[in-house]
Amino acid sequence: MDEPVVGDAFGELLRAALAEQTGRGPRPTIIAKYPTPVTELVERDDGFLSALPAARYLAPPADWVDLDHRALALVRGRVLDVGTGAGRAALALQERGVPVTGLDVSAGAVEVCRARGVRDAVLSTVADHTGRYDTFLLLGNNLGLLGSRRAAPRFLADLAALAAPGARIVAQGTDPYDTADPLHHAYHERNRSRGRWAGEMVMRIRHRNLATDWFEYLLCTPDELAVVLVGTGWRVEAVEPYPPRYLAVLVRA
Ligand SMILES: C[S@@+](CC[C@H](N)C(=O)[O-])C[C@H]1O[C@@H](n2cnc3c(N)ncnc32)[C@H](O)[C@@H]1O
C-alpha cells in the first residue's frame, strides 16, 4: 500500500477552504444534495483519526467562541500571531489598527493569509524570524506548538529572543484529561507506558494524497504547563478556564 506524499497538507487544506468560501478555485464536489465540506483530517500516532470542518480557520469574529474574543482583548503592542493559519486573528487585529505579523511554516497558509488581506504574513519558523514583539498569540490550540516537555524549552527560547521587554504569550491550551472518550484514555495510558505524559501527542495532518510530517503536539493542564515552564524564563501569569480549553497568559519570569 502506498503512503501519502509528504507535503504542505495544511496549506492545501486552507486553499480548499478558501475556494469553498469564495467559490473560486478547486473545491469539493457536491454529491447529489449532500454538500462535502472541506474537512481537516488529523491522524494520531495510535491510528485515531479526527475530522473537523476547515471553515473554522476562516471564520469571522462574529462566529468565534468567547475564548478567541478574550484572547484578542488580552493582546497589547506589536503582535506575532504564531501559527496564523488562514490569518483569522491577524485580520481581526489588523482591522483594529493593531500592528500584527502572521507567521506560519506552511507556504499555503501564508498564501491564503495574503489572499485574505493580511498585510504582514511571513513564511518562517520562530527560530528563523527576526523582530521585537510585545505579544505572542497562540490561538486555535496553538499552545500545542510547544510540542513536548523535551521540545518546549527550545520553542520558548525562540520566542524569548523575539520578545520586547514585558512581552507576554497569550495561548489557548486544552486539558487532555477532560474527556469521556475511552479511546483518548487508552491513548493517555499508551503514552504513559512509553514514558510520555498523557497529552504528549504525535500526529500529522492529512489532505487528499498529502500528509504533513509527523509532529509532536502538547496537550497539557495548566499545572503541567507550569512544570514545562520551569527553567525556561517564562511563567504562568494567569489562566482563564473554558473547559476543556483554557487561555493562558505567560510572562517572562
Ligand atoms: C491549528 S492551526 C491554528 C491556526 C490559527 N492560529 C487559528 O486559530 O485559526 C495551526 C497552524 O500552526 C502552523 N504551525 C505548525 N507548526 C508550526 C511552527 N512550528 N511554527 C509556526 N507555525 C506552525 C500550521 O501550519 C497551522 O497553520
PDB file of N, CA, C and O in Angstrom, residues 64-73 88 139-140 172 247:
ATOM      1  N   TRP A  64     -16.814  33.406  16.223  1.00  0.00           N
ATOM      2  CA  TRP A  64     -15.820  32.867  17.154  1.00  0.00           C
ATOM      3  C   TRP A  64     -16.444  32.473  18.484  1.00  0.00           C
ATOM      4  O   TRP A  64     -17.515  32.955  18.861  1.00  0.00           O
ATOM      5  N   VAL A  65     -15.684  31.643  19.232  1.00  0.00           N
ATOM      6  CA  VAL A  65     -16.076  31.323  20.612  1.00  0.00           C
ATOM      7  C   VAL A  65     -15.542  32.430  21.539  1.00  0.00           C
ATOM      8  O   VAL A  65     -14.646  33.199  21.158  1.00  0.00           O
ATOM      9  N   ASP A  66     -16.103  32.484  22.742  1.00  0.00           N
ATOM     10  CA  ASP A  66     -15.732  33.537  23.697  1.00  0.00           C
ATOM     11  C   ASP A  66     -14.225  33.595  23.941  1.00  0.00           C
ATOM     12  O   ASP A  66     -13.640  34.669  24.080  1.00  0.00           O
ATOM     13  N   LEU A  67     -13.601  32.412  24.035  1.00  0.00           N
ATOM     14  CA  LEU A  67     -12.161  32.352  24.320  1.00  0.00           C
ATOM     15  C   LEU A  67     -11.356  33.171  23.307  1.00  0.00           C
ATOM     16  O   LEU A  67     -10.409  33.876  23.674  1.00  0.00           O
ATOM     17  N   ASP A  68     -11.731  33.083  22.033  1.00  0.00           N
ATOM     18  CA  ASP A  68     -10.994  33.816  20.992  1.00  0.00           C
ATOM     19  C   ASP A  68     -11.113  35.333  21.196  1.00  0.00           C
ATOM     20  O   ASP A  68     -10.131  36.070  21.065  1.00  0.00           O
ATOM     21  N   HIS A  69     -12.331  35.780  21.519  1.00  0.00           N
ATOM     22  CA  HIS A  69     -12.526  37.220  21.741  1.00  0.00           C
ATOM     23  C   HIS A  69     -11.709  37.698  22.939  1.00  0.00           C
ATOM     24  O   HIS A  69     -11.088  38.756  22.907  1.00  0.00           O
ATOM     25  N   ARG A  70     -11.732  36.876  23.990  1.00  0.00           N
ATOM     26  CA  ARG A  70     -10.992  37.234  25.207  1.00  0.00           C
ATOM     27  C   ARG A  70      -9.489  37.300  24.907  1.00  0.00           C
ATOM     28  O   ARG A  70      -8.787  38.204  25.377  1.00  0.00           O
ATOM     29  N   ALA A  71      -8.999  36.358  24.101  1.00  0.00           N
ATOM     30  CA  ALA A  71      -7.567  36.338  23.756  1.00  0.00           C
ATOM     31  C   ALA A  71      -7.182  37.643  23.065  1.00  0.00           C
ATOM     32  O   ALA A  71      -6.151  38.250  23.381  1.00  0.00           O
ATOM     33  N   LEU A  72      -8.015  38.092  22.129  1.00  0.00           N
ATOM     34  CA  LEU A  72      -7.679  39.325  21.417  1.00  0.00           C
ATOM     35  C   LEU A  72      -7.729  40.537  22.341  1.00  0.00           C
ATOM     36  O   LEU A  72      -6.966  41.490  22.164  1.00  0.00           O
ATOM     37  N   ALA A  73      -8.600  40.464  23.347  1.00  0.00           N
ATOM     38  CA  ALA A  73      -8.673  41.579  24.303  1.00  0.00           C
ATOM     39  C   ALA A  73      -7.412  41.637  25.170  1.00  0.00           C
ATOM     40  O   ALA A  73      -7.108  42.681  25.741  1.00  0.00           O
ATOM     41  N   ARG A  88      -7.092  34.383  10.640  1.00  0.00           N
ATOM     42  CA  ARG A  88      -8.347  34.984  11.137  1.00  0.00           C
ATOM     43  C   ARG A  88      -8.070  35.985  12.269  1.00  0.00           C
ATOM     44  O   ARG A  88      -8.673  37.062  12.305  1.00  0.00           O
ATOM     45  N   LEU A 139      -3.261  30.998  19.096  1.00  0.00           N
ATOM     46  CA  LEU A 139      -4.686  30.659  19.117  1.00  0.00           C
ATOM     47  C   LEU A 139      -4.948  29.358  18.359  1.00  0.00           C
ATOM     48  O   LEU A 139      -4.079  28.840  17.667  1.00  0.00           O
ATOM     49  N   GLY A 140      -6.207  28.859  18.474  1.00  0.00           N
ATOM     50  CA  GLY A 140      -6.538  27.622  17.764  1.00  0.00           C
ATOM     51  C   GLY A 140      -5.763  26.445  18.348  1.00  0.00           C
ATOM     52  O   GLY A 140      -5.231  25.628  17.607  1.00  0.00           O
ATOM     53  N   GLN A 172      -3.925  29.478  23.715  1.00  0.00           N
ATOM     54  CA  GLN A 172      -5.028  28.570  24.028  1.00  0.00           C
ATOM     55  C   GLN A 172      -4.502  27.154  24.179  1.00  0.00           C
ATOM     56  O   GLN A 172      -3.820  26.631  23.294  1.00  0.00           O
ATOM     57  N   LEU A 247      -7.308  29.581  28.468  1.00  0.00           N
ATOM     58  CA  LEU A 247      -6.474  30.637  27.936  1.00  0.00           C
ATOM     59  C   LEU A 247      -5.388  30.891  28.966  1.00  0.00           C
ATOM     60  O   LEU A 247      -5.699  31.085  30.145  1.00  0.00           O
TER      61      LEU A 247
END
